[in-house]
Coordinates of C-alpha atoms and ligand atoms in Angstrom, one line a residue:
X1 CA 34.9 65.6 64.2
X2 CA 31.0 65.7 64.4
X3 CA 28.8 67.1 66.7
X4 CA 26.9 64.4 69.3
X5 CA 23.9 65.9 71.6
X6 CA 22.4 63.9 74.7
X7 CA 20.5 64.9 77.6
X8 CA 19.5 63.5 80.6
X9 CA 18.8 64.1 84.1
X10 CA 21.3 61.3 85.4
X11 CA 19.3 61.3 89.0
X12 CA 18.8 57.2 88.6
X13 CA 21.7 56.1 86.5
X14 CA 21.4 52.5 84.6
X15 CA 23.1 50.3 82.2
X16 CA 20.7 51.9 79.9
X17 CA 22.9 55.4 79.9
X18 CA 26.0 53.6 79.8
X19 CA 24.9 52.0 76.6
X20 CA 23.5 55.4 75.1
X21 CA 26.9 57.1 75.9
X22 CA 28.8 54.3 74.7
X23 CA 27.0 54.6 71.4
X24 CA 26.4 58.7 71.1
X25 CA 30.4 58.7 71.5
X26 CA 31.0 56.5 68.6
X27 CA 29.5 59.5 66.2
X28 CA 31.7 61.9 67.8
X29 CA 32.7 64.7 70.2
X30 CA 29.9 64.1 72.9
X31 CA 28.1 66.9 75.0
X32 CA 26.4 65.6 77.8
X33 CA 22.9 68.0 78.5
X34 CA 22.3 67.7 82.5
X35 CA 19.0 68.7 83.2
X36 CA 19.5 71.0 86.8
X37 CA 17.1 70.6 89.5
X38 CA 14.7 73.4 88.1
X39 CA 14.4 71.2 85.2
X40 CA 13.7 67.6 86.6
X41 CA 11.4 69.6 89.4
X42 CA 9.3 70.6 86.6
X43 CA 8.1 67.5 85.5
X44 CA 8.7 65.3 88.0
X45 CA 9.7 64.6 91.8
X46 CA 12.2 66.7 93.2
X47 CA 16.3 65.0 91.9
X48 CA 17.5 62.8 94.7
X49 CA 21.0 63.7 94.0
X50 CA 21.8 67.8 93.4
X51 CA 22.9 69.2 89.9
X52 CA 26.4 69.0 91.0
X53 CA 27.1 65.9 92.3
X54 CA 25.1 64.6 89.1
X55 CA 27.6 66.6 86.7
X56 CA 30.0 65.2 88.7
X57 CA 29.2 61.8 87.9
X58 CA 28.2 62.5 84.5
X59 CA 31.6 64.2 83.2
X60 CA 33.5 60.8 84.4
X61 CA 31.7 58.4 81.8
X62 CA 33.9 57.5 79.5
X63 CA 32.8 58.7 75.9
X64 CA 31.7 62.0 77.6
X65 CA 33.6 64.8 76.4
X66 CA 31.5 68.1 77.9
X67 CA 28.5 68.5 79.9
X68 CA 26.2 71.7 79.8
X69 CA 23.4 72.6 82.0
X70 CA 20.2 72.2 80.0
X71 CA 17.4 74.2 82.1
X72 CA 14.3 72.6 80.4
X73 CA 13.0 70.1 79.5
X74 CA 13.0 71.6 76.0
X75 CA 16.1 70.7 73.8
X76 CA 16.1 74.2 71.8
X77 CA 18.0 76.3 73.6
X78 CA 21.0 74.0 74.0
X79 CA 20.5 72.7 70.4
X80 CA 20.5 76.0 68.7
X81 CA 24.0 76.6 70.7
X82 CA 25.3 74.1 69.6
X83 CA 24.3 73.1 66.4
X84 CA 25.1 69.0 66.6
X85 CA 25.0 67.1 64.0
X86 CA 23.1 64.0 65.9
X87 CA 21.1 64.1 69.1
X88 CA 21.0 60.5 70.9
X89 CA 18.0 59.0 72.4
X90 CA 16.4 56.1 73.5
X91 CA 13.2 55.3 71.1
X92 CA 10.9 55.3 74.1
X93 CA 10.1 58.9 74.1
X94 CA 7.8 58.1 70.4
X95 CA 4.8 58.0 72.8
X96 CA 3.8 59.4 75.6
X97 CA 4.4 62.7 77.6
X98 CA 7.8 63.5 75.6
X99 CA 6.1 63.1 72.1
X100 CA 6.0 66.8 71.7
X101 CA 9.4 67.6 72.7
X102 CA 11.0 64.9 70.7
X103 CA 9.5 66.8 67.9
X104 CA 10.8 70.0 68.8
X105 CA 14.0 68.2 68.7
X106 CA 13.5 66.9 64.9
X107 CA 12.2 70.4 64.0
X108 CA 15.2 72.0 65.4
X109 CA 17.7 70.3 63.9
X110 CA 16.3 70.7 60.4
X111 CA 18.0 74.1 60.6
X112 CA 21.2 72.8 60.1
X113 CA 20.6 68.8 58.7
X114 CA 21.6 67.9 61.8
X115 CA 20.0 63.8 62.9
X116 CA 17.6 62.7 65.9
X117 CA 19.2 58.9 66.1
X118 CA 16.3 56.6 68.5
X119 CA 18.3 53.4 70.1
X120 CA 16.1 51.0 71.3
X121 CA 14.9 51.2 74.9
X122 CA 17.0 49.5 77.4
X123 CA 14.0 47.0 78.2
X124 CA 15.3 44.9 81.5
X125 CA 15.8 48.4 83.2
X126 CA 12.8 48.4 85.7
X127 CA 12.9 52.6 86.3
X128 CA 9.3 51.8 87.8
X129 CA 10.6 49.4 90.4
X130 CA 13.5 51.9 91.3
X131 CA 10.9 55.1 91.3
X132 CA 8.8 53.1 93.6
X133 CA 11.3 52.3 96.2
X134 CA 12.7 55.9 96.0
X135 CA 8.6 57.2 96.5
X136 CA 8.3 54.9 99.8
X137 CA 11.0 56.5 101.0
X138 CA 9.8 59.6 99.7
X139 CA 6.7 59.3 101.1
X140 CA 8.3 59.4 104.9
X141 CA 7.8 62.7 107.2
X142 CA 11.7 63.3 107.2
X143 CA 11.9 63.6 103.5
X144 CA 8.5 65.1 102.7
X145 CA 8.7 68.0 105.4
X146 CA 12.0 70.0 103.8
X147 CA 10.1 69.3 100.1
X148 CA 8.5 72.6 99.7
X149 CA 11.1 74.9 101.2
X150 CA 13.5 72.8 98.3
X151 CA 10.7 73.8 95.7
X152 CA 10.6 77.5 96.5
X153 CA 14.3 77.5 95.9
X154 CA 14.2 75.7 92.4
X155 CA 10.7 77.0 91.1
X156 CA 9.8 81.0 90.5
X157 CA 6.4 80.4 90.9
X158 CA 4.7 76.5 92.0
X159 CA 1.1 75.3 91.5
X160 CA -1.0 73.9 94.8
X161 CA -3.9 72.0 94.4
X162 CA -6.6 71.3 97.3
X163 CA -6.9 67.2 98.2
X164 CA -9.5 66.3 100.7
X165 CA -9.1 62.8 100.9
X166 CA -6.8 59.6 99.5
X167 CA -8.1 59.9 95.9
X168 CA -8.5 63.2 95.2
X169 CA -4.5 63.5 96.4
X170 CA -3.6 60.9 93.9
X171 CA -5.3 62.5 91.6
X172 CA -3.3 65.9 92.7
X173 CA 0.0 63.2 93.0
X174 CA -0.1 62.0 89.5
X175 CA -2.2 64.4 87.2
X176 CA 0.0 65.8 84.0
X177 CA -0.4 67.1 80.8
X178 CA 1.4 68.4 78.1
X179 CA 1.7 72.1 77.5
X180 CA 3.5 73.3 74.5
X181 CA 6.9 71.8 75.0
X182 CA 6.2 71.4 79.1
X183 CA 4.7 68.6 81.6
X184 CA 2.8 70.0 83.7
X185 CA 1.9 68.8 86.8
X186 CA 1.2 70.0 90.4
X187 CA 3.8 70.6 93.1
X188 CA 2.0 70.3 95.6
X189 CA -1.8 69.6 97.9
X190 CA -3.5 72.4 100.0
X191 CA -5.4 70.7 102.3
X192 CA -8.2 73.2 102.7
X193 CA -10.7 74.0 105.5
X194 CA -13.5 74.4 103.2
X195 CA -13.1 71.4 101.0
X196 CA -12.0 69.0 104.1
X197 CA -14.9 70.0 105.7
X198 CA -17.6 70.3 102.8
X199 CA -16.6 66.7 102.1
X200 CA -17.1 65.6 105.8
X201 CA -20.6 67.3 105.2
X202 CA -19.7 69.8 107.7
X203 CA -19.7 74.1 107.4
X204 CA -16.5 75.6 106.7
X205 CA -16.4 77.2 110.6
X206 CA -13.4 75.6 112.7
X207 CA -16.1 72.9 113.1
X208 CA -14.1 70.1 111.8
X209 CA -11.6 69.7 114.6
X210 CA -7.8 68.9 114.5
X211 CA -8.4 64.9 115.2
X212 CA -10.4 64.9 112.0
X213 CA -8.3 67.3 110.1
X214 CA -5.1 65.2 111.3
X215 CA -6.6 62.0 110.0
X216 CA -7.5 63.4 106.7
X217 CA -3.5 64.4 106.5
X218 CA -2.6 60.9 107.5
X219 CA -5.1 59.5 104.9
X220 CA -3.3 61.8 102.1
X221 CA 0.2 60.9 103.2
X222 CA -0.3 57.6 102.8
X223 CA -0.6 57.2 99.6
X224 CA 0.8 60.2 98.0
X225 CA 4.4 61.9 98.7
X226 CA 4.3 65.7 97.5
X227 CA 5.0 68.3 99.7
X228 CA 1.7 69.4 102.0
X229 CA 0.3 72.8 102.9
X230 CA -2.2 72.8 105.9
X231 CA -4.8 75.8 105.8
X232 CA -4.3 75.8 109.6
X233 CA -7.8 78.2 110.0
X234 CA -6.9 80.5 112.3
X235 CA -4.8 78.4 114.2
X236 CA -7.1 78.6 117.3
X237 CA -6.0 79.8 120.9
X238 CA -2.1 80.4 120.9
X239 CA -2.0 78.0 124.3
X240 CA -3.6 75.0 121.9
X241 CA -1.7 75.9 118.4
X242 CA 1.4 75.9 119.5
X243 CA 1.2 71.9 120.6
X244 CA -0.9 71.5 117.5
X245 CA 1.8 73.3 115.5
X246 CA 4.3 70.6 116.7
X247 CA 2.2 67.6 115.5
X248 CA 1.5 68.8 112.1
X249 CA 5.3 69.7 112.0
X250 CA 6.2 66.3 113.0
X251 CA 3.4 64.7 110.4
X252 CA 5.6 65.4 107.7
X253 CA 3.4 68.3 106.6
X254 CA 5.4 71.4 105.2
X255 CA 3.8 74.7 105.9
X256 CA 0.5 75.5 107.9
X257 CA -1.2 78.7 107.0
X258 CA -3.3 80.7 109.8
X259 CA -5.7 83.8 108.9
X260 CA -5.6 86.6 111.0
X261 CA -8.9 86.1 112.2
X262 CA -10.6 85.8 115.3
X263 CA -13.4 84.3 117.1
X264 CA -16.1 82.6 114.7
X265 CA -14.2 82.4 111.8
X266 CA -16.1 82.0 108.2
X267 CA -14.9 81.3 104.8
X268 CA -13.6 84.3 103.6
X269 CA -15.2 84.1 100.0
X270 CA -18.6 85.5 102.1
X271 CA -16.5 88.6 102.5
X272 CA -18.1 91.4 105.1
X273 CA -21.7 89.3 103.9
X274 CA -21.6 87.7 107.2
X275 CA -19.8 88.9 110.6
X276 CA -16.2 87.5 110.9
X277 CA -13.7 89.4 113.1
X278 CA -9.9 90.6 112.3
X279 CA -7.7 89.5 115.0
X280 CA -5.4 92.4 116.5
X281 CA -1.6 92.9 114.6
X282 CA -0.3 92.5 118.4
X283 CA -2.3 89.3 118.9
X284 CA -1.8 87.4 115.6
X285 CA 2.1 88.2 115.8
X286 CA 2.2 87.2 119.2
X287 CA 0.5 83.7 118.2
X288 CA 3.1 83.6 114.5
X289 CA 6.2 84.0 117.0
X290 CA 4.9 81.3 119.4
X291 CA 4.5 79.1 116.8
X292 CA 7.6 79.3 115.5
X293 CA 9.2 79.5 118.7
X294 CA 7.6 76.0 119.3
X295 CA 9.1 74.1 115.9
X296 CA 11.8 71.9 115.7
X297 CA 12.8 71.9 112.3
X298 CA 13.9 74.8 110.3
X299 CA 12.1 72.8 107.2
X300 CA 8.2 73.7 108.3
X301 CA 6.9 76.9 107.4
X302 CA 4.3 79.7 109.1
X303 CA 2.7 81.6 106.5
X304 CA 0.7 84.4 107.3
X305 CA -2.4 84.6 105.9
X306 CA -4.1 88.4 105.6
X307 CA -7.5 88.4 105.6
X308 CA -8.0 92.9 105.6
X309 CA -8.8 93.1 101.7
X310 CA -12.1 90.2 102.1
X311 CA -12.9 92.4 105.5
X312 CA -12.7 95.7 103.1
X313 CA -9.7 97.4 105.3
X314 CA -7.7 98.6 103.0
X315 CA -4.5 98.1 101.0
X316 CA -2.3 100.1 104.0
X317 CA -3.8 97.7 106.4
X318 CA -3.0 95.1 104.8
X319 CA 0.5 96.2 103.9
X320 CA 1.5 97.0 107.3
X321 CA 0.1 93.9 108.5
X322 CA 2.4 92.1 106.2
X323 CA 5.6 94.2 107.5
X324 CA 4.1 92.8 111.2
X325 CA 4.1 89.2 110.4
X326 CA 7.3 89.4 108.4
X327 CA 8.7 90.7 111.8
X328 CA 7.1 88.1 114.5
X329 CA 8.9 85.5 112.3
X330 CA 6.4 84.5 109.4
X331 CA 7.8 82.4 106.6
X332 CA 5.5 83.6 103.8
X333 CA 2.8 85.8 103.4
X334 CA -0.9 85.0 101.7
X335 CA -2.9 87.4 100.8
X336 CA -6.4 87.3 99.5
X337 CA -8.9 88.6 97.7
X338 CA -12.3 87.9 96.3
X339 CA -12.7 90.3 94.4
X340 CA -13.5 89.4 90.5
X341 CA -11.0 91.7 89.0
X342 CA -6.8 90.8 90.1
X343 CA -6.4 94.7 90.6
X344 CA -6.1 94.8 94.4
X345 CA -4.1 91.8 94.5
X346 CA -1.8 92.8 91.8
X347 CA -1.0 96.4 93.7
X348 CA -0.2 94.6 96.9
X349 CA 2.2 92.0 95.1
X350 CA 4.0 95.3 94.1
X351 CA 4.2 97.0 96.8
X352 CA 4.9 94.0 99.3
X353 CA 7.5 93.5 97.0
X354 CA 9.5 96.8 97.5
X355 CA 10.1 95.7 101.5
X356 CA 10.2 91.7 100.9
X357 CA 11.6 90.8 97.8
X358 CA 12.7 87.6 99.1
X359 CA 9.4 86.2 101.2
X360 CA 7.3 83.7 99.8
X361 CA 4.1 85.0 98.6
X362 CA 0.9 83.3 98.3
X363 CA -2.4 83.9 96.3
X364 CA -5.6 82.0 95.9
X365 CA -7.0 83.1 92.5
X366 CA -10.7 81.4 93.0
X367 CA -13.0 84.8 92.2
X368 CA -10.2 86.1 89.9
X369 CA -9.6 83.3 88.1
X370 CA -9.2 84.8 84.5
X371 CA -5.7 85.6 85.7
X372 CA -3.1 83.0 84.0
X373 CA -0.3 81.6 86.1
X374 CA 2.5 83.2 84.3
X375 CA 1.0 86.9 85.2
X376 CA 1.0 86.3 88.6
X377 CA 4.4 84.8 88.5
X378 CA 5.4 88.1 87.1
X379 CA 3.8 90.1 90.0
X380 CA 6.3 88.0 92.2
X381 CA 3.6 85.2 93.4
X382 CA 5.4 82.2 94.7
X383 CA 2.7 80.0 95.4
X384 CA -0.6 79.7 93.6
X385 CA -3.4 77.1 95.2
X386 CA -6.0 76.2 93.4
X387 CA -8.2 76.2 96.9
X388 CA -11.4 74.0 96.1
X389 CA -12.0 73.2 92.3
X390 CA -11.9 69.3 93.0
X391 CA -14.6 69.1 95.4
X392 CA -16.7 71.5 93.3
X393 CA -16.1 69.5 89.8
X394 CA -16.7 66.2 91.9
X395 CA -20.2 67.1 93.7
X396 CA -22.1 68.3 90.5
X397 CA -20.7 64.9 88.5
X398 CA -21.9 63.2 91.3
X399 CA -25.2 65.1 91.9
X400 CA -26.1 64.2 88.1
X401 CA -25.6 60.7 88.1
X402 CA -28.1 60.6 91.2
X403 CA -30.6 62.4 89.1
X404 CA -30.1 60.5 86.7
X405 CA -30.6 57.3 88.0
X406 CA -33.7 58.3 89.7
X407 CA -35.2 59.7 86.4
X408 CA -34.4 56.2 84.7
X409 CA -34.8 54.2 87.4
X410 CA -32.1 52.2 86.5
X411 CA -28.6 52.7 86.2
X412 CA -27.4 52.0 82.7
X413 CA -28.1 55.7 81.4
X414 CA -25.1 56.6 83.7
X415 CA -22.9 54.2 82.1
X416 CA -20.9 56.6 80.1
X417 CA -20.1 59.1 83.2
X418 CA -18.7 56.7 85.3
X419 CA -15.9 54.8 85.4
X420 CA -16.2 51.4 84.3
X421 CA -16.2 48.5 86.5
X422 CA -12.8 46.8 85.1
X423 CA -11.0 50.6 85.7
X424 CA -12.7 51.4 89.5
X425 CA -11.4 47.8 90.5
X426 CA -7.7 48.2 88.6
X427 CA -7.7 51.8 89.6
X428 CA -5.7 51.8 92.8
X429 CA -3.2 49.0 92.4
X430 CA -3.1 46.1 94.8
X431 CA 0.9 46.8 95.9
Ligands
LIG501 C1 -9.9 77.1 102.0 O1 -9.7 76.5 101.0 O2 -10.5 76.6 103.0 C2 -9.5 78.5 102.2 C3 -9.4 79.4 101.0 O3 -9.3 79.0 103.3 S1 -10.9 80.2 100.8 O4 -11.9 79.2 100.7 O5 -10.8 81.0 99.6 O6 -11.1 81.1 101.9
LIG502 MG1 -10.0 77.7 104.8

């Protein structure tokens, strides 16, 4: 009996499996690759339906003869376990953001002569209509809140970019490329203090207040339905962030992060260059465990941000700060740095480790930023953001074409750095 390969992730199942199944089986013994939630997380939303339940319904298909987890995207692994003699898919995947890993596929089964067998795509299923009713509902507080706590548990490490406004989230929403035989894609937006105030022309300085910060979060959810991280500031008096707390919560938004500073807070990136003010372990804890003590869901998260590397206190400051937080009730820990070497960052991650190997950790690489992902993964980082690099590729773009319209004084010399008129109008769709 041959050897017959398939994989799928089985969240939305259609006629269109039934028909590949059907057909796969009629080569021979079947094997049924179920992508597990780390797998579908990595290249797209999070699976409606769990790994399990999916195997469950999966191994009841009739031509199905075994299923295996398959953990990536990537077919190798399984494939070179297996050695089948046909893999099974539908031709769709020629183009596109699959291309490369279809031909990872043909490559791999060289080794052994084994046959990548395309059947044409199941054209009446409308997977966009079904992803768009399950991203409406998607989009709603109750399912977006729980999305990054869900994350954390599937993902080692996940990426964060900063949104400040509709279109800069879609563009954090639906942004992926192809990497080697990956999809990558962002997990998540950081709705930053600096970039939600530098695009409301305002300082980065608890100016921008929560009304303003709460309709820029509205503006985002809206149209967009990955999970949210608020950079909360420093969460203000305790008396006014603990209702403030509950709103975000409610929002839909899934973890707020407050530095522990006080008074006139700055952006940290100034470092000791201008006069900003640690707040007191006692205080800040007291303010972490009267936010938390204020929450109604067990889904939103308080991260700790410690700010005593930018204010030059020291790596036991920081540490012990860190042991503090963990203690008042904080679900994560950030730490930060701008420094332009990782060094300082890198020695906290190991030690923080040895007393919280299980607590989120979060990092902002901006003034370190020759560090790759994968290194910082290594160092235990769960969360990387990417704090403010929209805003800052947007302005100068936009700063040009002003120039150079000015210089020509006309506008056709800008032509070829804007969008044209046909793609701004088509550009957000009408439904
Ligand atoms: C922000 O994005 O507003 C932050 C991160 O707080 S940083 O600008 O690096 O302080
Ligand atoms: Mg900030």
């Amino acid at each position: 009996m041959k050897k017959v390969y398939i994989a799928v992730s089985a969240d939305i199942l259609h006629h269109g499996h039934i028909n590949l199944i059907k057909k796969a089986s009629e080569y021979g013994d079947l094997t049924v690759g179920v992508l597990t939630d780390e797998a579908i997380a990595t290249y797209k939303r999070l699976p409606v339906l769990n790994y399990e339940n999916r195997c469950e319904i999966i191994k009841n298909i009739v031509g199905v003869k075994e299923i295996i987890p398959q953990k990536t995207l990537d077919y190798t692994e399984n494939l070179n376990q297996l050695k089948p003699d046909y893999v099974f898919h539908g031709d769709d995947w020629k183009e596109g953001s699959q291309s490369q890993i279809r031909q990872s596929v043909i490559e791999t089964l060289k080794g052994w002569g084994g046959e990548l067998i395309e059947i044409p795509y199941t054209e009446d299923v409308s997977i966009d209509q079904i992803n768009s009713i399950i991203k409406q509902s998607d989009s709603i507080p109750e399912s977006r809140r729980g999305k990054l706590k869900k994350l954390l548990s599937l993902k080692k490490t996940i990426r964060i970019m900063e949104a400040h406004n509709g279109l800069s989230a879609l563009i954090v929403e639906n942004t992926q490329v192809q990497k080697d035989e990956k999809i990558n894609s962002f997990d998540g937006m950081w709705i930053s203090s600096l970039t939600d105030s530098t695009a409301k022309g305002k300082p980065d300085i608890e100016l921008v207040d929560m009304t303003s910060r709460i309709n820029t979060i509205n503006e985002i959810m809206e149209v967009t339905t990955k999970p949210i991280i608020l950079d909360g500031d420093t969460g203000g008096l305790i008396e006014h962030f603990v209702f403030n707390i509950k709103t975000i919560e409610r929002l839909g938004v899934s973890a707020i992060i407050i530095e522990d500073k006080i008074g006139l807070k700055k952006n940290s990136l100034f470092g000791t260059e201008v006069e900003q003010t640690q707040d007191s372990i006692e205080h800040f804890c007291e303010k972490l465990h009267a936010g938390k003590s204020a929450l109604k869901t067990d889904e939103f998260m308080i991260i700790a941000r410690i700010e005593s590397l930018i204010l030059k206190q020291g790596m036991e400051d920081a540490l012990s700060r860190a042991k503090a937080y963990i203690k008042a009730g904080a679900d994560g820990i950030m730490i930060h740095s701008r420094e332009k070497q990782p060094d300082e960052i890198f020695e906290f991650c190991d030690k923080f480790r040895e007393f919280a190997p299980e607590i989120p950790l979060v990092v902002v690489p901006t003034s370190y930023n020759q560090v790759y992902e994968e290194e910082l993964s290594a160092k235990g980082v769960n969360i990387i953001i990417y704090a403010n690099h929209l805003i800052r590729s947007a302005y100068p773009a936009m700063q040009e074409t002003a120039k150079l319209i000015l210089e020509n004084e006309r506008s056709k010399e800008v032509d070829d750095k804007c969008l044209s008129i046909k793609e701004i109008l088509t550009l957000i769709p009408e439904e």
